[in-house]
Amino acid sequence: MLVFIPLTASRLTWWAVGGPIVPTQAFAVTTSLRKAFGFTAADDEDAEHTVLHIAGLDGLLYLRTRLVAVAEASARPEPWSEFGEVKVGELPWSSVTALFSDDAPDAAAALGERLAGRSLATAWDEDEVAEFLAEHELLWHGPGEWGTLVGPLNVDDTGAVVAIDENRGSDSGTRYESTWVSASLDLRTTADGGLKSAWFQNPTPSFLFLIGDVQLGAEIYTDDEVPLSPGDSERAVALLFWAPVARDLATPGRAFTLIYGDREIGRGTIGEPTGPR
């Protein structure tokens, strides 16, 4: 199953370069969570999106950062937890399928200060938390982008990573560089493995785009009020990439594959550069 693991930058670095970890906290779509939030088996995508926000909020409360890894793992649900808490064993870095980071770390840090001392359940019910989560999506990154999320690294004479520079500053060194492009998008039908329902949110939560052999996170924007739906063909959209390498990869005419979780849900072609939406 997919498990969502709150992390610090130093913990992420250790996992990526130092070996397996045993997470102290993890979340997943469990029976108890489905019951508490009213999700059915047809609501897997919405349920996973909710669990991602839960893991991010847990990280903000207890680790002072919204940095979440998603991994494939065997997990034992905590039956008492309405928030999908699970126990997992040792996880290798190869189990990681995606990473998520905050799009507004300063605003998140300020919110974390105001929520100091609150439990996850109490914080989840706060109006300002609901508003923050609605306004600030977590950004999707491929596992290979972990180095852009942890700030400057210390290396030895061989170039191997040995530690994080603890003087990197309050922004954790994360570097974003917006790249806006137009695109034509073809989405698979639900029967063909696509999304199970339409995305009414504009922009969408960040999806994973495979361009060549490089994975990049991006949000999808539409210019109309029509939601993205399974089976859409040649849908005109705008894409917002934040990894600096997107400037070299998301070029006109370049094909991409759209990934959600562990499956392909569509394909498309990059168009011309465009302005912010």
PDB file of C-alpha atoms in Angstrom:
ATOM      1  CA  MET A   1       0.000   0.000   0.000  1.00  0.00           C
ATOM      2  CA  LEU A   2       1.026   3.636  -0.335  1.00  0.00           C
ATOM      3  CA  VAL A   3       2.234   5.142   2.935  1.00  0.00           C
ATOM      4  CA  PHE A   4       2.801   8.860   3.536  1.00  0.00           C
ATOM      5  CA  ILE A   5       5.739   9.683   5.793  1.00  0.00           C
ATOM      6  CA  PRO A   6       6.468  13.112   7.344  1.00  0.00           C
ATOM      7  CA  LEU A   7      10.198  13.895   7.302  1.00  0.00           C
ATOM      8  CA  THR A   8      12.791  16.483   8.181  1.00  0.00           C
ATOM      9  CA  ALA A   9      15.406  17.478   5.622  1.00  0.00           C
ATOM     10  CA  SER A  10      18.143  15.686   7.571  1.00  0.00           C
ATOM     11  CA  ARG A  11      16.050  12.511   7.809  1.00  0.00           C
ATOM     12  CA  LEU A  12      15.396  12.641   4.064  1.00  0.00           C
ATOM     13  CA  THR A  13      19.106  12.997   3.370  1.00  0.00           C
ATOM     14  CA  TRP A  14      19.992  10.063   5.589  1.00  0.00           C
ATOM     15  CA  TRP A  15      17.368   7.922   3.862  1.00  0.00           C
ATOM     16  CA  ALA A  16      18.561   8.849   0.374  1.00  0.00           C
ATOM     17  CA  VAL A  17      22.283   8.374   0.969  1.00  0.00           C
ATOM     18  CA  GLY A  18      22.722   6.526   4.263  1.00  0.00           C
ATOM     19  CA  GLY A  19      20.454   3.524   4.067  1.00  0.00           C
ATOM     20  CA  PRO A  20      16.981   2.311   5.109  1.00  0.00           C
ATOM     21  CA  ILE A  21      14.927   3.927   7.846  1.00  0.00           C
ATOM     22  CA  VAL A  22      12.111   2.854  10.157  1.00  0.00           C
ATOM     23  CA  PRO A  23       9.591   5.732  10.098  1.00  0.00           C
ATOM     24  CA  THR A  24       8.398   6.940  13.475  1.00  0.00           C
ATOM     25  CA  GLN A  25       5.117   8.126  11.948  1.00  0.00           C
ATOM     26  CA  ALA A  26       3.268   7.155   8.789  1.00  0.00           C
ATOM     27  CA  PHE A  27      -0.232   7.441   7.332  1.00  0.00           C
ATOM     28  CA  ALA A  28      -2.243   5.540   4.717  1.00  0.00           C
ATOM     29  CA  VAL A  29      -5.765   5.091   3.416  1.00  0.00           C
ATOM     30  CA  THR A  30      -7.129   2.731   6.070  1.00  0.00           C
ATOM     31  CA  THR A  31     -10.589   1.392   6.838  1.00  0.00           C
ATOM     32  CA  SER A  32     -10.840   3.696   9.855  1.00  0.00           C
ATOM     33  CA  LEU A  33      -9.926   6.745   7.767  1.00  0.00           C
ATOM     34  CA  ARG A  34     -12.433   5.840   5.053  1.00  0.00           C
ATOM     35  CA  LYS A  35     -15.163   5.538   7.680  1.00  0.00           C
ATOM     36  CA  ALA A  36     -14.230   8.786   9.456  1.00  0.00           C
ATOM     37  CA  PHE A  37     -14.078  10.856   6.248  1.00  0.00           C
ATOM     38  CA  GLY A  38     -16.885   9.104   4.378  1.00  0.00           C
ATOM     39  CA  PHE A  39     -14.708   7.755   1.541  1.00  0.00           C
ATOM     40  CA  THR A  40     -15.863   4.774  -0.516  1.00  0.00           C
ATOM     41  CA  ALA A  41     -13.752   2.413  -2.605  1.00  0.00           C
ATOM     42  CA  ALA A  42     -14.400   4.694  -5.578  1.00  0.00           C
ATOM     43  CA  ASP A  43     -12.808   7.648  -3.774  1.00  0.00           C
ATOM     44  CA  ASP A  44      -9.214   6.398  -3.659  1.00  0.00           C
ATOM     45  CA  GLU A  45      -7.717   9.512  -5.250  1.00  0.00           C
ATOM     46  CA  ASP A  46      -9.524  11.897  -2.902  1.00  0.00           C
ATOM     47  CA  ALA A  47      -8.626   9.685   0.055  1.00  0.00           C
ATOM     48  CA  GLU A  48      -4.914   9.679  -0.874  1.00  0.00           C
ATOM     49  CA  HIS A  49      -4.980  13.452  -1.327  1.00  0.00           C
ATOM     50  CA  THR A  50      -6.488  13.812   2.163  1.00  0.00           C
ATOM     51  CA  VAL A  51      -3.856  11.503   3.674  1.00  0.00           C
ATOM     52  CA  LEU A  52      -1.122  13.576   2.013  1.00  0.00           C
ATOM     53  CA  HIS A  53      -2.463  16.704   3.716  1.00  0.00           C
ATOM     54  CA  ILE A  54      -2.736  14.848   7.033  1.00  0.00           C
ATOM     55  CA  ALA A  55       0.902  13.748   6.816  1.00  0.00           C
ATOM     56  CA  GLY A  56       1.939  17.292   5.902  1.00  0.00           C
ATOM     57  CA  LEU A  57       0.056  18.753   8.846  1.00  0.00           C
ATOM     58  CA  ASP A  58       1.544  16.170  11.188  1.00  0.00           C
ATOM     59  CA  GLY A  59       4.992  17.156   9.962  1.00  0.00           C
ATOM     60  CA  LEU A  60       4.226  20.824  10.487  1.00  0.00           C
ATOM     61  CA  LEU A  61       3.042  20.203  14.048  1.00  0.00           C
ATOM     62  CA  TYR A  62       5.843  17.938  15.204  1.00  0.00           C
ATOM     63  CA  LEU A  63       8.749  18.466  12.784  1.00  0.00           C
ATOM     64  CA  ARG A  64       8.096  22.121  11.864  1.00  0.00           C
ATOM     65  CA  THR A  65       8.052  21.371   8.137  1.00  0.00           C
ATOM     66  CA  ARG A  66       5.690  19.978   5.496  1.00  0.00           C
ATOM     67  CA  LEU A  67       7.968  17.488   3.778  1.00  0.00           C
ATOM     68  CA  VAL A  68       6.387  14.135   2.931  1.00  0.00           C
ATOM     69  CA  ALA A  69       7.681  10.972   1.264  1.00  0.00           C
ATOM     70  CA  VAL A  70       5.326   8.486  -0.378  1.00  0.00           C
ATOM     71  CA  ALA A  71       6.478   4.871  -0.397  1.00  0.00           C
ATOM     72  CA  GLU A  72       5.190   1.418  -1.278  1.00  0.00           C
ATOM     73  CA  ALA A  73       5.205  -0.625   1.912  1.00  0.00           C
ATOM     74  CA  SER A  74       3.481  -3.243   3.988  1.00  0.00           C
ATOM     75  CA  ALA A  75       1.767  -1.494   6.874  1.00  0.00           C
ATOM     76  CA  ARG A  76      -0.279  -2.369   9.947  1.00  0.00           C
ATOM     77  CA  PRO A  77      -3.185   0.053  10.470  1.00  0.00           C
ATOM     78  CA  GLU A  78      -3.794   1.512  13.914  1.00  0.00           C
ATOM     79  CA  PRO A  79      -7.529   0.665  14.192  1.00  0.00           C
ATOM     80  CA  TRP A  80      -8.185   3.487  16.658  1.00  0.00           C
ATOM     81  CA  SER A  81      -6.835   6.205  14.334  1.00  0.00           C
ATOM     82  CA  GLU A  82      -9.333   8.124  12.215  1.00  0.00           C
ATOM     83  CA  PHE A  83      -6.387   9.811  10.487  1.00  0.00           C
ATOM     84  CA  GLY A  84      -4.966   6.646   8.936  1.00  0.00           C
ATOM     85  CA  GLU A  85      -1.965   6.139  11.190  1.00  0.00           C
ATOM     86  CA  VAL A  86      -0.052   2.959  10.387  1.00  0.00           C
ATOM     87  CA  LYS A  87       3.034   1.109  11.594  1.00  0.00           C
ATOM     88  CA  VAL A  88       5.679   0.170   9.039  1.00  0.00           C
ATOM     89  CA  GLY A  89       8.997  -1.595   9.269  1.00  0.00           C
ATOM     90  CA  GLU A  90      12.333  -0.827   7.705  1.00  0.00           C
ATOM     91  CA  LEU A  91      12.014   0.879   4.316  1.00  0.00           C
ATOM     92  CA  PRO A  92      14.746   1.134   1.669  1.00  0.00           C
ATOM     93  CA  TRP A  93      15.070   4.283  -0.430  1.00  0.00           C
ATOM     94  CA  SER A  94      13.988   2.260  -3.468  1.00  0.00           C
ATOM     95  CA  SER A  95      10.473   2.044  -1.987  1.00  0.00           C
ATOM     96  CA  VAL A  96       9.964   5.819  -2.378  1.00  0.00           C
ATOM     97  CA  THR A  97       7.684   6.754  -5.281  1.00  0.00           C
ATOM     98  CA  ALA A  98       7.342  10.523  -4.739  1.00  0.00           C
ATOM     99  CA  LEU A  99       8.277  13.433  -2.498  1.00  0.00           C
ATOM    100  CA  PHE A 100       6.143  16.441  -1.594  1.00  0.00           C
ATOM    101  CA  SER A 101       7.333  19.819  -0.335  1.00  0.00           C
ATOM    102  CA  ASP A 102       5.645  23.033   0.755  1.00  0.00           C
ATOM    103  CA  ASP A 103       4.823  25.706  -1.809  1.00  0.00           C
ATOM    104  CA  ALA A 104       4.874  28.364   0.924  1.00  0.00           C
ATOM    105  CA  PRO A 105       7.386  27.375   3.632  1.00  0.00           C
ATOM    106  CA  ASP A 106       7.358  30.763   5.375  1.00  0.00           C
ATOM    107  CA  ALA A 107       3.549  30.816   5.661  1.00  0.00           C
ATOM    108  CA  ALA A 108       3.617  27.207   6.839  1.00  0.00           C
ATOM    109  CA  ALA A 109       6.216  28.005   9.497  1.00  0.00           C
ATOM    110  CA  ALA A 110       4.092  30.892  10.772  1.00  0.00           C
ATOM    111  CA  LEU A 111       1.049  28.612  10.932  1.00  0.00           C
ATOM    112  CA  GLY A 112       3.091  26.002  12.762  1.00  0.00           C
ATOM    113  CA  GLU A 113       4.033  28.555  15.415  1.00  0.00           C
ATOM    114  CA  ARG A 114       0.377  29.431  15.961  1.00  0.00           C
ATOM    115  CA  LEU A 115      -0.548  25.763  16.242  1.00  0.00           C
ATOM    116  CA  ALA A 116       2.197  24.906  18.738  1.00  0.00           C
ATOM    117  CA  GLY A 117       0.984  22.447  21.357  1.00  0.00           C
ATOM    118  CA  ARG A 118      -2.111  21.312  19.476  1.00  0.00           C
ATOM    119  CA  SER A 119      -2.768  17.687  18.598  1.00  0.00           C
ATOM    120  CA  LEU A 120      -3.300  16.552  15.020  1.00  0.00           C
ATOM    121  CA  ALA A 121      -7.037  16.103  15.614  1.00  0.00           C
ATOM    122  CA  THR A 122      -7.416  19.550  17.164  1.00  0.00           C
ATOM    123  CA  ALA A 123      -5.358  21.287  14.483  1.00  0.00           C
ATOM    124  CA  TRP A 124      -7.258  19.553  11.665  1.00  0.00           C
ATOM    125  CA  ASP A 125     -10.509  21.151  12.883  1.00  0.00           C
ATOM    126  CA  GLU A 126      -9.056  24.679  12.965  1.00  0.00           C
ATOM    127  CA  ASP A 127     -10.564  27.025  10.357  1.00  0.00           C
ATOM    128  CA  GLU A 128      -7.192  28.573   9.535  1.00  0.00           C
ATOM    129  CA  VAL A 129      -5.771  25.103   8.841  1.00  0.00           C
ATOM    130  CA  ALA A 130      -8.597  24.342   6.420  1.00  0.00           C
ATOM    131  CA  GLU A 131      -7.995  27.678   4.675  1.00  0.00           C
ATOM    132  CA  PHE A 132      -4.242  27.094   4.506  1.00  0.00           C
ATOM    133  CA  LEU A 133      -4.600  23.596   3.044  1.00  0.00           C
ATOM    134  CA  ALA A 134      -7.079  24.882   0.453  1.00  0.00           C
ATOM    135  CA  GLU A 135      -4.693  27.651  -0.632  1.00  0.00           C
ATOM    136  CA  HIS A 136      -1.332  25.846  -0.427  1.00  0.00           C
ATOM    137  CA  GLU A 137      -0.869  22.526  -2.176  1.00  0.00           C
ATOM    138  CA  LEU A 138       2.142  20.349  -1.539  1.00  0.00           C
ATOM    139  CA  LEU A 139       4.393  20.166  -4.602  1.00  0.00           C
ATOM    140  CA  TRP A 140       5.181  16.824  -6.202  1.00  0.00           C
ATOM    141  CA  HIS A 141       8.806  15.807  -6.837  1.00  0.00           C
ATOM    142  CA  GLY A 142      10.343  12.628  -8.150  1.00  0.00           C
ATOM    143  CA  PRO A 143      12.610  10.751  -5.692  1.00  0.00           C
ATOM    144  CA  GLY A 144      15.653  11.818  -7.700  1.00  0.00           C
ATOM    145  CA  GLU A 145      14.930  15.466  -6.834  1.00  0.00           C
ATOM    146  CA  TRP A 146      15.539  14.945  -3.101  1.00  0.00           C
ATOM    147  CA  GLY A 147      18.732  17.003  -3.217  1.00  0.00           C
ATOM    148  CA  THR A 148      16.794  20.144  -4.197  1.00  0.00           C
ATOM    149  CA  LEU A 149      14.651  19.816  -1.050  1.00  0.00           C
ATOM    150  CA  VAL A 150      17.294  19.632   1.653  1.00  0.00           C
ATOM    151  CA  GLY A 151      19.519  22.649   1.060  1.00  0.00           C
ATOM    152  CA  PRO A 152      23.318  22.771   0.730  1.00  0.00           C
ATOM    153  CA  LEU A 153      25.116  19.495   1.427  1.00  0.00           C
ATOM    154  CA  ASN A 154      28.497  18.762   2.912  1.00  0.00           C
ATOM    155  CA  VAL A 155      30.597  16.345   0.853  1.00  0.00           C
ATOM    156  CA  ASP A 156      33.865  14.579   1.482  1.00  0.00           C
ATOM    157  CA  ASP A 157      36.889  14.490  -0.814  1.00  0.00           C
ATOM    158  CA  THR A 158      35.267  11.814  -2.970  1.00  0.00           C
ATOM    159  CA  GLY A 159      32.102  13.887  -3.473  1.00  0.00           C
ATOM    160  CA  ALA A 160      29.984  11.685  -1.214  1.00  0.00           C
ATOM    161  CA  VAL A 161      27.320  13.384   0.904  1.00  0.00           C
ATOM    162  CA  VAL A 162      28.181  13.266   4.603  1.00  0.00           C
ATOM    163  CA  ALA A 163      25.828  15.780   6.250  1.00  0.00           C
ATOM    164  CA  ILE A 164      23.471  18.676   5.775  1.00  0.00           C
ATOM    165  CA  ASP A 165      24.763  22.188   6.347  1.00  0.00           C
ATOM    166  CA  GLU A 166      22.809  23.213   9.447  1.00  0.00           C
ATOM    167  CA  ASN A 167      23.459  26.903   8.647  1.00  0.00           C
ATOM    168  CA  ARG A 168      21.428  26.788   5.471  1.00  0.00           C
ATOM    169  CA  GLY A 169      18.796  29.245   6.722  1.00  0.00           C
ATOM    170  CA  SER A 170      15.082  29.163   7.476  1.00  0.00           C
ATOM    171  CA  ASP A 171      14.024  28.319   3.939  1.00  0.00           C
ATOM    172  CA  SER A 172      15.909  24.975   4.115  1.00  0.00           C
ATOM    173  CA  GLY A 173      17.697  25.921   0.912  1.00  0.00           C
ATOM    174  CA  THR A 174      14.866  24.788  -1.323  1.00  0.00           C
ATOM    175  CA  ARG A 175      15.139  26.445  -4.718  1.00  0.00           C
ATOM    176  CA  TYR A 176      12.118  26.834  -6.970  1.00  0.00           C
ATOM    177  CA  GLU A 177      12.089  28.356 -10.437  1.00  0.00           C
ATOM    178  CA  SER A 178       8.698  28.678 -12.108  1.00  0.00           C
ATOM    179  CA  THR A 179       8.352  27.481 -15.694  1.00  0.00           C
ATOM    180  CA  TRP A 180       4.962  28.072 -17.352  1.00  0.00           C
ATOM    181  CA  VAL A 181       4.081  26.311 -20.606  1.00  0.00           C
ATOM    182  CA  SER A 182       0.950  25.512 -22.569  1.00  0.00           C
ATOM    183  CA  ALA A 183       0.198  21.871 -23.337  1.00  0.00           C
ATOM    184  CA  SER A 184      -2.238  19.516 -25.047  1.00  0.00           C
ATOM    185  CA  LEU A 185      -3.396  16.716 -22.772  1.00  0.00           C
ATOM    186  CA  ASP A 186      -5.016  13.342 -23.493  1.00  0.00           C
ATOM    187  CA  LEU A 187      -6.367  11.560 -20.397  1.00  0.00           C
ATOM    188  CA  ARG A 188      -7.062   7.853 -20.197  1.00  0.00           C
ATOM    189  CA  THR A 189     -10.585   6.708 -19.457  1.00  0.00           C
ATOM    190  CA  THR A 190     -11.337   5.238 -16.050  1.00  0.00           C
ATOM    191  CA  ALA A 191     -11.747   1.802 -17.625  1.00  0.00           C
ATOM    192  CA  ASP A 192      -8.260   2.146 -19.159  1.00  0.00           C
ATOM    193  CA  GLY A 193      -6.615   2.935 -15.825  1.00  0.00           C
ATOM    194  CA  GLY A 194      -7.183   6.706 -15.753  1.00  0.00           C
ATOM    195  CA  LEU A 195      -8.558   8.861 -12.969  1.00  0.00           C
ATOM    196  CA  LYS A 196     -11.699   7.549 -11.330  1.00  0.00           C
ATOM    197  CA  SER A 197     -13.433  10.908 -11.363  1.00  0.00           C
ATOM    198  CA  ALA A 198     -13.080  14.468 -12.622  1.00  0.00           C
ATOM    199  CA  TRP A 199     -10.755  17.019 -10.985  1.00  0.00           C
ATOM    200  CA  PHE A 200     -12.852  20.061 -10.149  1.00  0.00           C
ATOM    201  CA  GLN A 201      -9.969  21.868  -8.430  1.00  0.00           C
ATOM    202  CA  ASN A 202      -8.188  24.457 -10.583  1.00  0.00           C
ATOM    203  CA  PRO A 203      -5.256  24.236 -10.467  1.00  0.00           C
ATOM    204  CA  THR A 204      -5.068  20.540  -9.792  1.00  0.00           C
ATOM    205  CA  PRO A 205      -2.923  19.112  -7.018  1.00  0.00           C
ATOM    206  CA  SER A 206       0.545  18.546  -8.417  1.00  0.00           C
ATOM    207  CA  PHE A 207       0.952  15.551 -10.705  1.00  0.00           C
ATOM    208  CA  LEU A 208       4.090  13.746 -11.792  1.00  0.00           C
ATOM    209  CA  PHE A 209       5.218  14.298 -15.382  1.00  0.00           C
ATOM    210  CA  LEU A 210       7.678  11.959 -17.071  1.00  0.00           C
ATOM    211  CA  ILE A 211       9.651  13.820 -19.761  1.00  0.00           C
ATOM    212  CA  GLY A 212      12.175  11.468 -21.312  1.00  0.00           C
ATOM    213  CA  ASP A 213      13.541   9.636 -18.292  1.00  0.00           C
ATOM    214  CA  VAL A 214      13.190  12.595 -15.899  1.00  0.00           C
ATOM    215  CA  GLN A 215      10.298  12.928 -13.427  1.00  0.00           C
ATOM    216  CA  LEU A 216       9.049  16.438 -12.652  1.00  0.00           C
ATOM    217  CA  GLY A 217       6.172  17.732 -10.566  1.00  0.00           C
ATOM    218  CA  ALA A 218       3.722  20.281 -12.016  1.00  0.00           C
ATOM    219  CA  GLU A 219       0.274  21.717 -11.459  1.00  0.00           C
ATOM    220  CA  ILE A 220      -2.317  21.741 -14.263  1.00  0.00           C
ATOM    221  CA  TYR A 221      -4.351  24.892 -14.964  1.00  0.00           C
ATOM    222  CA  THR A 222      -7.432  25.178 -17.169  1.00  0.00           C
ATOM    223  CA  ASP A 223      -8.770  28.410 -18.669  1.00  0.00           C
ATOM    224  CA  ASP A 224     -12.424  27.405 -18.429  1.00  0.00           C
ATOM    225  CA  GLU A 225     -14.764  26.137 -15.741  1.00  0.00           C
ATOM    226  CA  VAL A 226     -14.877  22.603 -17.156  1.00  0.00           C
ATOM    227  CA  PRO A 227     -13.075  20.093 -14.886  1.00  0.00           C
ATOM    228  CA  LEU A 228     -10.422  17.745 -16.171  1.00  0.00           C
ATOM    229  CA  SER A 229     -12.191  14.443 -16.773  1.00  0.00           C
ATOM    230  CA  PRO A 230     -11.127  10.892 -17.617  1.00  0.00           C
ATOM    231  CA  GLY A 231     -11.156  10.455 -21.393  1.00  0.00           C
ATOM    232  CA  ASP A 232     -10.482  14.126 -22.225  1.00  0.00           C
ATOM    233  CA  SER A 233      -8.784  14.427 -25.615  1.00  0.00           C
ATOM    234  CA  GLU A 234      -6.492  17.223 -26.826  1.00  0.00           C
ATOM    235  CA  ARG A 235      -7.420  19.285 -23.791  1.00  0.00           C
ATOM    236  CA  ALA A 236      -5.710  22.693 -23.795  1.00  0.00           C
ATOM    237  CA  VAL A 237      -4.087  23.401 -20.439  1.00  0.00           C
ATOM    238  CA  ALA A 238      -1.237  25.331 -18.844  1.00  0.00           C
ATOM    239  CA  LEU A 239       1.434  23.646 -16.740  1.00  0.00           C
ATOM    240  CA  LEU A 240       3.440  25.128 -13.872  1.00  0.00           C
ATOM    241  CA  PHE A 241       6.750  23.363 -13.201  1.00  0.00           C
ATOM    242  CA  TRP A 242       8.942  24.461 -10.282  1.00  0.00           C
ATOM    243  CA  ALA A 243      12.131  22.430 -10.688  1.00  0.00           C
ATOM    244  CA  PRO A 244      14.812  24.555 -12.432  1.00  0.00           C
ATOM    245  CA  VAL A 245      15.596  21.737 -14.880  1.00  0.00           C
ATOM    246  CA  ALA A 246      12.115  22.145 -16.410  1.00  0.00           C
ATOM    247  CA  ARG A 247      13.398  25.127 -18.388  1.00  0.00           C
ATOM    248  CA  ASP A 248      15.563  22.730 -20.408  1.00  0.00           C
ATOM    249  CA  LEU A 249      13.112  19.822 -20.582  1.00  0.00           C
ATOM    250  CA  ALA A 250       9.616  21.345 -20.991  1.00  0.00           C
ATOM    251  CA  THR A 251      10.218  22.654 -24.491  1.00  0.00           C
ATOM    252  CA  PRO A 252       7.749  22.999 -27.421  1.00  0.00           C
ATOM    253  CA  GLY A 253       6.876  19.699 -29.065  1.00  0.00           C
ATOM    254  CA  ARG A 254       8.257  17.567 -26.227  1.00  0.00           C
ATOM    255  CA  ALA A 255       6.066  14.579 -25.317  1.00  0.00           C
ATOM    256  CA  PHE A 256       5.303  13.689 -21.713  1.00  0.00           C
ATOM    257  CA  THR A 257       3.547  10.980 -19.717  1.00  0.00           C
ATOM    258  CA  LEU A 258       1.250  11.937 -16.844  1.00  0.00           C
ATOM    259  CA  ILE A 259       1.574   9.777 -13.729  1.00  0.00           C
ATOM    260  CA  TYR A 260      -0.708   9.502 -10.703  1.00  0.00           C
ATOM    261  CA  GLY A 261       0.462   7.266  -7.875  1.00  0.00           C
ATOM    262  CA  ASP A 262       2.000   4.266  -9.601  1.00  0.00           C
ATOM    263  CA  ARG A 263       0.163   4.372 -12.920  1.00  0.00           C
ATOM    264  CA  GLU A 264      -0.031   6.268 -16.185  1.00  0.00           C
ATOM    265  CA  ILE A 265      -3.218   8.328 -16.486  1.00  0.00           C
ATOM    266  CA  GLY A 266      -2.501  10.292 -19.656  1.00  0.00           C
ATOM    267  CA  ARG A 267      -0.080  11.666 -22.199  1.00  0.00           C
ATOM    268  CA  GLY A 268       0.469  14.982 -23.870  1.00  0.00           C
ATOM    269  CA  THR A 269       2.694  17.418 -25.699  1.00  0.00           C
ATOM    270  CA  ILE A 270       4.355  20.598 -24.444  1.00  0.00           C
ATOM    271  CA  GLY A 271       3.349  23.770 -26.269  1.00  0.00           C
ATOM    272  CA  GLU A 272       4.738  27.292 -26.206  1.00  0.00           C
ATOM    273  CA  PRO A 273       5.856  29.139 -23.064  1.00  0.00           C
ATOM    274  CA  THR A 274       3.015  31.037 -21.405  1.00  0.00           C
ATOM    275  CA  GLY A 275       2.484  33.490 -18.561  1.00  0.00           C
ATOM    276  CA  PRO A 276       1.286  32.805 -15.018  1.00  0.00           C
ATOM    277  CA  ARG A 277      -2.411  32.063 -14.556  1.00  0.00           C
TER     278      ARG A 277
END
